[in-house]
Amino acid sequence: MRGLGPALTARRLFPLRLPPRPRRPLGPRLSSGSAAEAGALERAMDELLRRAVPATPAYELREKTPAPAEGQCADFVSFYGGLAEAAERAELLSRLARGFGVDHGQVAEQSAGVLQLREQPREAAVLLQAEDRLRYALVPRYRGLFHHISKLDGGVRFLVRLRADLLEAQALKLVEGPHVREMNGVLKGMLSEWFSSGFLNLERVTWHSPCEVLQKISESEAVHPVKNWMDMKRRVGPYRRCYFFSHCATPEEPLVVLHVALTGEISSNIQAIVKECPPSETEERSEISAAIFYSISLTQPGLQGVELGTVLVKRVLKELQKEFPHLGTFSSLSPIPGFTKWLLGLLNSQAKEHGRNELFTDSECQEISEITGGPVNETLKVFLSSSEWVKSEKLVRALQAPLMRLCAWYLYGEKHRGFALNPVANFHLQNGAVMWRINWMADESLKGIASSCGLMANYRYYPGETATNSTSYLCSKSIKASEQVLNLVAQFQKNSKL
């Protein structure tokens, strides 16, 4: 297939399935058993890596050195697939990252050569070749292993799974350090090339799609879980759209999925979308004036950080404009994961400081204390740690104003390296959306109450402004927000003292 590179054919990108991992490892276990068994496995890992990771040819021979035997890479895939324990896979990846990265001696030598040439008047070709030598020296050895694995049948699918394992191991602190982070970045870069937008097909899901596709879509829904087949039928039926990206080599294999509701206005409650039946079995175009992106899910954890979601939203927006030329309103209805955790952290820190209150006004404190029967910080920590508080209409009314402004600050004011701390907000703002509205009691499910106190946000997409907004956010870290959000932020700054 053209465009994938000389060796990365469509057949090799993904077979239908990788075989499942065995329940037990093929050899000695690293995480349990005797020290002798652990030592034997470590020696087997070292021997495998010495055999499987190709040596870096000299610069002059880089295009003349034959590729390693296919069996060497297949041995690595087979050995890795036999490691059933996460700690064992993490150890192998850690040894690969530490022992087969960049040759720092070569990098220093080539860097010195470039600096020396820059100080002397030489032809441009000489300097360019020296820079090319430096680039070549900066390529880690394990990249060659990944490159050759990608040529195997199912090789890229294996690498996607390997990166998922690597991300999991980092999250669990099984592997740490700059070498592992660097290897993750290299692998992410390679996957970004193989899964660039030119190789992705946009496919729409309907109730008449193959059963296997519907099953995969149902299983991959991470935001608002699908309860049964009737629920799935509603989500792909009238006044609903469901799209996914597949790779051109593997049609009908979802990589990332986007659910859309076609409504008369910008929705403020998720239950109205995922639970209520559409107004009729036949779509009336006159009743459709807004498209609401209410769920986006990545089906392959190993593709995390590869910009599939961003591209999918933009492609779907254009697809909807083609289907409904009159449609001018596009918005998300998004969860706010992490808000409850952030709020509980504030309450906990203030409770430790002998009842210090910097979150609520005096009148709010008095009202909440009368309802909960105790100091605001202490009692709210208990109430917000469960979903029981929503059963008290008085407490729900009392908390609406303070939690709305606190949530506005969490989305607008809390930052990580200058960008929005909340990952969902950061995603939509990077896409060029406007932080448009915060909705009270928009998700009354147990998950919604637990993660965000029932709050949700609309991020509105103005097609003619997304590029400008995205550039402003990414370059200047400037958040475009509506009057409602800015008013709530101003209320926070007036009434809270963080």
Coordinates of C-alpha atoms in Angstrom, one line a residue:
M1 CA 0.0 0.0 0.0
R2 CA 1.5 3.4 -1.0
G3 CA 2.4 5.8 1.7
L4 CA 3.1 3.4 4.6
G5 CA 6.8 3.0 3.7
P6 CA 8.7 0.4 1.7
A7 CA 8.1 -2.4 4.3
L8 CA 5.0 -1.5 6.2
T9 CA 2.3 -3.1 4.0
A10 CA -1.4 -3.1 4.8
R11 CA -1.3 -6.8 5.7
R12 CA 1.5 -6.3 8.2
L13 CA -0.1 -3.4 10.0
F14 CA -2.8 -5.4 11.8
P15 CA -4.0 -8.9 11.6
L16 CA -7.5 -9.4 12.9
R17 CA -6.3 -10.3 16.4
L18 CA -3.2 -10.9 18.4
P19 CA -3.3 -14.1 20.4
P20 CA -4.1 -13.6 24.1
R21 CA -1.3 -13.8 26.6
P22 CA -1.0 -17.1 28.3
R23 CA -2.2 -17.3 31.9
R24 CA 1.3 -18.3 33.1
P25 CA 4.7 -17.1 31.8
L26 CA 6.7 -19.6 29.7
G27 CA 9.8 -19.4 31.9
P28 CA 10.8 -18.5 35.4
R29 CA 8.9 -15.6 37.1
L30 CA 10.6 -12.4 38.1
S31 CA 8.1 -11.2 40.6
S32 CA 7.9 -14.5 42.6
G33 CA 9.6 -17.8 43.1
S34 CA 13.3 -18.4 44.0
A35 CA 16.1 -16.0 43.4
A36 CA 17.6 -18.5 41.1
E37 CA 14.5 -18.4 38.9
A38 CA 14.5 -14.7 38.8
G39 CA 18.2 -14.6 37.9
A40 CA 17.5 -17.1 35.1
L41 CA 14.8 -14.9 33.7
E42 CA 17.0 -11.8 33.8
R43 CA 19.8 -13.6 32.0
A44 CA 17.3 -14.8 29.4
M45 CA 16.2 -11.2 28.9
D46 CA 19.7 -10.0 28.5
E47 CA 20.5 -12.7 26.0
L48 CA 17.3 -12.0 24.0
L49 CA 18.1 -8.3 23.8
R50 CA 21.7 -8.9 22.6
R51 CA 20.3 -11.1 19.9
A52 CA 17.2 -9.2 18.9
V53 CA 18.2 -5.6 19.0
P54 CA 20.1 -4.8 15.7
A55 CA 23.5 -3.1 16.0
T56 CA 23.6 0.4 14.6
P57 CA 25.6 0.3 11.3
A58 CA 28.4 2.8 10.7
Y59 CA 27.1 6.0 9.0
E60 CA 28.7 5.1 5.7
L61 CA 27.1 1.6 5.7
R62 CA 23.6 2.7 6.9
E63 CA 21.9 2.0 3.5
K64 CA 24.0 -1.1 2.7
T65 CA 23.7 -3.2 5.8
P66 CA 21.2 -6.0 5.4
A67 CA 18.2 -6.1 7.7
P68 CA 18.4 -8.5 10.6
A69 CA 16.8 -11.9 10.1
E70 CA 13.0 -11.8 10.6
G71 CA 13.4 -14.5 13.3
Q72 CA 15.3 -12.3 15.6
C73 CA 12.4 -9.8 15.9
A74 CA 9.9 -12.6 16.0
D75 CA 11.9 -14.1 19.0
F76 CA 11.4 -10.8 20.8
V77 CA 7.7 -10.7 20.1
S78 CA 7.3 -14.4 21.2
F79 CA 9.3 -13.9 24.4
Y80 CA 7.5 -10.7 25.3
G81 CA 4.1 -12.4 24.7
G82 CA 5.0 -15.1 27.1
L83 CA 5.6 -12.8 30.0
A84 CA 2.2 -12.9 31.9
E85 CA 3.3 -10.6 34.8
A86 CA 3.3 -6.9 34.4
A87 CA 6.5 -6.6 36.5
E88 CA 8.3 -9.0 34.1
R89 CA 7.2 -7.0 31.0
A90 CA 8.2 -3.8 32.7
E91 CA 11.7 -5.2 33.6
L92 CA 12.3 -6.2 29.9
L93 CA 11.2 -2.8 28.7
S94 CA 13.4 -1.1 31.3
R95 CA 16.4 -3.1 30.2
L96 CA 15.7 -2.3 26.6
A97 CA 15.4 1.5 27.3
R98 CA 18.6 1.6 29.5
G99 CA 20.9 -0.6 27.5
F100 CA 20.0 0.1 23.9
G101 CA 19.5 3.8 23.6
V102 CA 21.7 6.4 22.1
D103 CA 25.5 6.1 22.0
H104 CA 26.4 9.2 23.9
G105 CA 30.0 9.0 23.0
Q106 CA 29.0 9.1 19.3
V107 CA 26.7 12.1 19.9
A108 CA 29.5 14.0 21.7
E109 CA 31.9 13.3 18.9
Q110 CA 29.5 14.3 16.1
S111 CA 28.4 17.4 18.0
A112 CA 32.0 18.5 18.3
G113 CA 32.4 18.0 14.6
V114 CA 29.4 20.2 13.8
L115 CA 30.6 23.0 16.2
Q116 CA 34.1 22.9 14.7
L117 CA 32.7 23.2 11.1
R118 CA 30.5 26.2 12.1
E119 CA 33.6 28.1 13.2
Q120 CA 35.4 27.5 9.9
P121 CA 34.4 28.7 6.5
R122 CA 33.3 25.5 4.7
E123 CA 31.0 24.6 1.9
A124 CA 27.4 24.1 3.0
A125 CA 27.4 20.5 1.9
V126 CA 30.1 19.6 4.4
L127 CA 28.2 21.2 7.3
L128 CA 24.9 19.5 6.2
Q129 CA 26.6 16.1 6.1
A130 CA 28.0 16.6 9.5
E131 CA 24.6 17.6 10.8
D132 CA 23.2 14.5 9.2
R133 CA 25.8 12.3 11.0
L134 CA 24.7 14.0 14.3
R135 CA 21.0 13.2 13.6
Y136 CA 22.0 9.6 12.8
A137 CA 23.9 9.3 16.1
L138 CA 20.9 10.6 18.0
V139 CA 18.7 7.6 16.9
P140 CA 18.5 5.1 19.7
R141 CA 19.2 1.4 18.9
Y142 CA 15.8 0.2 20.1
R143 CA 14.2 2.2 17.3
G144 CA 15.7 -0.2 14.9
L145 CA 14.0 -3.1 16.8
F146 CA 10.7 -1.3 16.7
H147 CA 11.1 -0.6 13.0
H148 CA 11.8 -4.2 12.1
I149 CA 9.0 -5.5 14.3
S150 CA 6.6 -3.2 12.3
K151 CA 7.5 -5.3 9.2
L152 CA 6.2 -8.5 10.8
D153 CA 2.6 -9.6 10.3
G154 CA 0.7 -7.9 13.2
G155 CA 3.9 -6.0 14.2
V156 CA 2.3 -2.6 14.6
R157 CA -0.6 -4.0 16.7
F158 CA 2.1 -5.6 18.9
L159 CA 3.8 -2.3 19.3
V160 CA 0.5 -0.6 20.2
R161 CA 0.0 -3.2 22.9
L162 CA 3.7 -2.8 24.0
R163 CA 3.2 0.9 24.4
A164 CA 0.0 0.3 26.4
D165 CA 2.0 -1.9 28.7
L166 CA 4.7 0.7 29.0
L167 CA 2.2 3.5 29.9
E168 CA 0.6 1.1 32.5
A169 CA 4.0 0.3 34.0
Q170 CA 4.9 4.0 34.3
A171 CA 1.5 4.7 36.0
L172 CA 2.1 1.8 38.5
K173 CA 5.7 3.0 39.1
L174 CA 7.1 -0.3 37.9
V175 CA 9.5 1.6 35.6
E176 CA 10.7 5.1 36.0
G177 CA 13.5 7.4 34.8
P178 CA 14.5 9.4 31.8
H179 CA 15.5 6.4 29.6
V180 CA 12.0 4.9 29.8
R181 CA 10.3 8.3 29.2
E182 CA 12.5 8.8 26.1
M183 CA 11.6 5.3 24.7
N184 CA 8.0 6.1 25.2
G185 CA 8.4 9.3 23.3
V186 CA 10.2 7.5 20.4
L187 CA 7.5 4.9 20.2
K188 CA 4.7 7.5 20.3
G189 CA 6.4 9.4 17.5
M190 CA 6.6 6.2 15.3
L191 CA 2.9 5.4 16.0
S192 CA 1.9 9.0 15.2
E193 CA 3.4 8.5 11.7
W194 CA 1.7 5.2 11.1
F195 CA -1.6 6.6 12.3
S196 CA -1.5 10.0 10.7
S197 CA -4.8 11.4 9.4
G198 CA -4.1 10.5 5.8
F199 CA -4.3 6.8 6.7
L200 CA -7.5 7.1 8.7
N201 CA -11.0 6.3 7.4
L202 CA -14.1 8.0 8.9
E203 CA -16.8 5.4 9.3
R204 CA -20.4 5.9 10.6
V205 CA -22.1 3.3 12.8
T206 CA -25.8 2.5 12.4
W207 CA -28.0 -0.2 13.7
H208 CA -27.3 -2.0 10.4
S209 CA -23.5 -2.0 10.9
P210 CA -21.9 -5.4 11.4
C211 CA -22.6 -6.9 14.8
E212 CA -18.9 -7.1 15.6
V213 CA -18.5 -3.3 15.1
L214 CA -21.5 -2.6 17.3
Q215 CA -20.0 -4.9 20.0
K216 CA -16.7 -3.1 19.9
I217 CA -18.3 0.3 20.0
S218 CA -20.4 -0.8 23.0
E219 CA -17.4 -2.3 24.9
S220 CA -15.2 0.7 24.2
E221 CA -17.6 3.4 25.6
A222 CA -15.7 4.8 28.5
V223 CA -17.6 8.0 29.3
H224 CA -21.2 6.8 29.5
P225 CA -21.3 3.0 29.6
V226 CA -23.8 1.2 27.3
K227 CA -26.2 -0.9 29.4
N228 CA -27.7 -3.2 26.8
W229 CA -28.5 -3.6 23.1
M230 CA -31.6 -1.3 23.3
D231 CA -29.4 1.4 24.7
M232 CA -26.9 0.8 21.9
K233 CA -29.7 1.0 19.4
R234 CA -30.8 4.4 20.7
R235 CA -27.2 5.8 20.4
V236 CA -26.9 4.9 16.7
G237 CA -30.6 5.6 15.8
P238 CA -32.6 8.7 14.9
Y239 CA -31.2 12.1 16.1
R240 CA -27.9 10.4 16.9
R241 CA -24.7 9.9 15.1
C242 CA -21.8 7.6 15.9
Y243 CA -18.5 7.8 14.0
F244 CA -15.1 6.1 14.4
F245 CA -11.7 6.2 12.8
S246 CA -10.3 3.0 11.4
H247 CA -6.9 2.6 9.7
C248 CA -7.1 2.2 5.9
A249 CA -5.5 -1.2 6.4
T250 CA -8.1 -2.5 8.8
P251 CA -11.6 -1.2 8.0
E252 CA -14.3 -1.7 10.6
E253 CA -11.6 -1.8 13.4
P254 CA -12.5 1.2 15.6
L255 CA -9.5 3.2 17.0
V256 CA -11.4 6.2 18.5
V257 CA -15.2 6.6 18.7
L258 CA -17.3 9.8 18.8
H259 CA -21.0 10.0 19.8
V260 CA -23.1 12.9 18.7
A261 CA -26.7 14.0 19.6
L262 CA -28.7 16.1 17.1
T263 CA -30.9 18.4 19.2
G264 CA -32.8 21.6 19.1
E265 CA -30.5 23.5 21.4
I266 CA -27.2 23.0 23.3
S267 CA -27.9 20.3 25.8
S268 CA -27.3 20.8 29.5
N269 CA -28.1 17.3 30.8
I270 CA -26.5 14.0 29.8
Q271 CA -29.4 11.8 31.0
A272 CA -31.7 13.5 28.4
I273 CA -29.3 12.3 25.7
V274 CA -28.4 8.8 26.8
K275 CA -31.6 7.7 28.5
E276 CA -34.5 9.5 26.8
C277 CA -35.9 8.1 23.5
P278 CA -35.8 10.4 20.5
P279 CA -38.9 12.4 19.7
S280 CA -39.7 10.1 16.7
E281 CA -38.3 7.3 14.6
T282 CA -38.1 9.7 11.7
E283 CA -35.7 12.6 11.8
E284 CA -37.3 16.0 11.2
R285 CA -34.5 18.3 9.9
S286 CA -36.4 21.4 11.1
E287 CA -36.0 20.1 14.7
I288 CA -32.2 19.8 14.4
S289 CA -30.3 23.0 15.1
A290 CA -27.4 21.8 17.2
A291 CA -24.9 18.9 17.2
I292 CA -23.7 17.8 20.6
F293 CA -20.4 15.8 21.0
Y294 CA -21.2 13.9 24.2
S295 CA -18.7 11.1 24.3
I296 CA -15.3 10.3 22.7
S297 CA -13.4 7.1 23.6
L298 CA -10.0 5.7 22.6
T299 CA -10.2 2.0 22.1
Q300 CA -6.4 1.4 22.0
P301 CA -4.6 2.6 25.2
G302 CA -1.3 2.3 23.4
L303 CA -2.4 5.2 21.1
Q304 CA -2.7 7.6 23.9
G305 CA -1.2 11.0 23.0
V306 CA -1.5 10.2 19.2
E307 CA -3.9 13.0 18.0
L308 CA -6.7 10.8 16.9
G309 CA -9.5 12.5 19.0
T310 CA -8.7 16.0 17.7
V311 CA -8.7 15.0 14.1
L312 CA -11.9 12.9 14.6
V313 CA -13.8 15.9 16.1
K314 CA -12.8 18.1 13.1
R315 CA -13.7 15.5 10.5
V316 CA -17.1 14.8 12.1
L317 CA -17.8 18.5 12.3
K318 CA -17.2 18.8 8.5
E319 CA -19.3 15.6 7.9
L320 CA -22.2 17.1 9.8
Q321 CA -22.0 20.3 7.9
K322 CA -22.3 18.3 4.6
E323 CA -25.3 16.4 5.9
F324 CA -27.0 19.4 7.5
P325 CA -25.9 22.6 5.6
H326 CA -28.2 24.7 7.8
L327 CA -26.6 23.4 11.0
G328 CA -24.6 26.1 12.7
T329 CA -24.3 25.2 16.4
F330 CA -21.7 22.7 17.5
S331 CA -20.9 22.0 21.1
S332 CA -19.7 19.3 23.5
L333 CA -21.4 18.2 26.7
S334 CA -18.4 17.1 28.6
P335 CA -17.6 15.5 32.0
I336 CA -15.3 17.3 34.4
P337 CA -13.2 14.5 35.8
G338 CA -11.1 15.4 38.8
F339 CA -13.3 18.3 40.1
T340 CA -14.6 16.4 43.2
K341 CA -11.0 15.2 44.0
W342 CA -9.7 18.8 43.7
L343 CA -12.5 20.2 45.9
L344 CA -12.0 17.5 48.6
G345 CA -8.3 18.4 48.6
L346 CA -9.1 22.1 49.3
L347 CA -11.6 21.2 52.0
N348 CA -9.1 18.8 53.6
S349 CA -6.3 21.4 53.7
Q350 CA -8.6 24.1 55.1
A351 CA -10.0 21.7 57.8
K352 CA -6.5 21.0 59.0
E353 CA -6.0 24.7 59.6
H354 CA -8.5 24.9 62.4
G355 CA -11.6 25.6 60.4
R356 CA -10.1 28.3 58.1
N357 CA -12.7 29.1 55.4
E358 CA -11.7 30.6 52.1
L359 CA -14.2 28.9 49.8
F360 CA -17.6 30.1 51.0
T361 CA -19.2 33.3 52.0
D362 CA -20.3 33.8 55.6
S363 CA -24.0 33.4 54.6
E364 CA -23.2 30.2 52.6
C365 CA -21.3 28.8 55.6
Q366 CA -24.2 29.4 57.9
E367 CA -26.7 27.9 55.6
I368 CA -24.7 24.8 54.8
S369 CA -23.8 24.3 58.5
E370 CA -27.5 24.4 59.5
I371 CA -28.3 21.7 56.9
T372 CA -25.3 19.4 57.6
G373 CA -25.2 20.0 61.3
G374 CA -21.5 20.8 61.7
P375 CA -18.5 22.8 60.4
V376 CA -18.6 23.4 56.7
N377 CA -15.2 21.9 55.8
E378 CA -15.5 18.8 57.9
T379 CA -19.1 17.9 57.0
L380 CA -18.8 18.6 53.3
K381 CA -15.7 16.3 53.1
V382 CA -18.0 13.5 54.4
F383 CA -21.0 14.4 52.3
L384 CA -19.2 14.9 49.0
S385 CA -17.3 11.7 49.4
S386 CA -20.5 9.8 48.7
S387 CA -23.5 10.5 46.5
E388 CA -26.0 10.7 49.4
W389 CA -25.9 14.5 49.5
V390 CA -27.9 14.8 46.2
K391 CA -30.9 13.4 48.1
S392 CA -31.2 16.5 50.1
E393 CA -32.9 19.2 48.1
K394 CA -31.9 21.9 50.6
L395 CA -28.2 20.9 50.4
V396 CA -28.3 20.8 46.6
R397 CA -29.8 24.3 46.4
A398 CA -27.3 25.6 49.0
L399 CA -24.3 24.2 47.2
Q400 CA -25.3 25.3 43.7
A401 CA -23.8 28.8 43.8
P402 CA -20.5 28.0 45.5
L403 CA -19.8 24.8 43.5
M404 CA -20.6 26.5 40.2
R405 CA -18.0 29.3 40.9
L406 CA -15.5 26.8 42.3
C407 CA -15.9 24.6 39.2
A408 CA -15.5 27.7 36.9
W409 CA -12.2 28.4 38.6
Y410 CA -11.1 24.8 38.5
L411 CA -11.6 24.8 34.7
Y412 CA -10.5 28.3 33.9
G413 CA -7.9 29.1 36.6
E414 CA -6.2 25.9 37.7
K415 CA -3.3 25.3 35.3
H416 CA -0.6 22.7 34.6
R417 CA 2.4 24.3 32.9
G418 CA 0.2 27.2 31.8
F419 CA -2.5 25.0 30.3
A420 CA -5.9 23.9 31.7
L421 CA -5.3 21.4 34.5
N422 CA -8.5 19.5 33.6
P423 CA -7.7 17.1 30.7
V424 CA -11.1 17.3 29.0
A425 CA -11.0 21.1 29.1
N426 CA -7.4 21.1 27.7
F427 CA -8.5 18.7 24.9
H428 CA -11.3 21.0 23.7
L429 CA -9.4 24.2 24.2
Q430 CA -6.5 22.8 22.1
N431 CA -9.1 22.0 19.4
G432 CA -10.1 25.7 19.4
A433 CA -13.4 25.4 21.3
V434 CA -14.8 28.1 23.6
M435 CA -15.4 27.3 27.3
W436 CA -19.1 28.2 26.9
R437 CA -21.2 27.0 29.8
I438 CA -21.1 25.1 33.1
N439 CA -24.2 23.1 33.9
W440 CA -25.5 22.3 37.4
M441 CA -26.8 18.7 38.0
A442 CA -26.0 17.8 34.4
D443 CA -25.0 14.2 35.2
E444 CA -26.9 12.7 38.1
S445 CA -25.4 9.2 37.6
L446 CA -23.3 7.8 40.4
K447 CA -20.1 8.3 38.3
G448 CA -21.1 11.9 37.5
I449 CA -21.7 12.7 41.2
A450 CA -18.5 11.1 42.3
S451 CA -16.2 12.6 39.8
S452 CA -17.6 16.1 39.4
C453 CA -20.5 16.7 41.8
G454 CA -22.9 16.3 38.9
L455 CA -21.5 19.2 37.0
M456 CA -20.7 19.2 33.2
A457 CA -19.4 21.7 30.7
N458 CA -20.2 22.8 27.2
Y459 CA -17.3 23.6 25.0
R460 CA -18.7 25.3 21.9
Y461 CA -17.1 25.0 18.5
Y462 CA -17.4 28.0 16.1
P463 CA -16.1 26.6 12.8
G464 CA -14.7 29.9 11.6
E465 CA -12.9 30.6 14.8
T466 CA -11.4 27.2 15.9
A467 CA -8.0 27.7 14.2
T468 CA -7.5 31.2 15.8
N469 CA -8.7 30.0 19.2
S470 CA -6.4 27.0 19.1
T471 CA -3.4 29.0 18.1
S472 CA -4.1 31.5 20.9
Y473 CA -4.4 28.8 23.5
L474 CA -1.4 26.8 22.4
C475 CA 0.9 29.8 21.8
S476 CA -0.3 32.3 24.4
K477 CA -2.1 29.9 26.8
S478 CA -5.1 32.2 26.5
I479 CA -8.5 30.6 27.3
K480 CA -11.5 31.9 25.3
A481 CA -14.6 31.7 27.6
S482 CA -18.2 32.9 27.5
E483 CA -19.7 35.6 29.7
Q484 CA -21.3 33.0 32.0
V485 CA -18.0 31.4 32.7
L486 CA -16.1 34.6 33.2
N487 CA -18.9 35.9 35.6
L488 CA -18.5 32.7 37.7
V489 CA -14.7 33.2 37.7
A490 CA -15.2 36.8 38.9
Q491 CA -17.6 35.6 41.6
F492 CA -14.9 33.1 42.7
Q493 CA -12.2 35.8 42.9
K494 CA -14.6 38.0 44.9
N495 CA -15.9 35.4 47.4
S496 CA -13.0 33.0 47.7
K497 CA -9.5 33.7 48.8
L498 CA -7.3 31.0 47.3

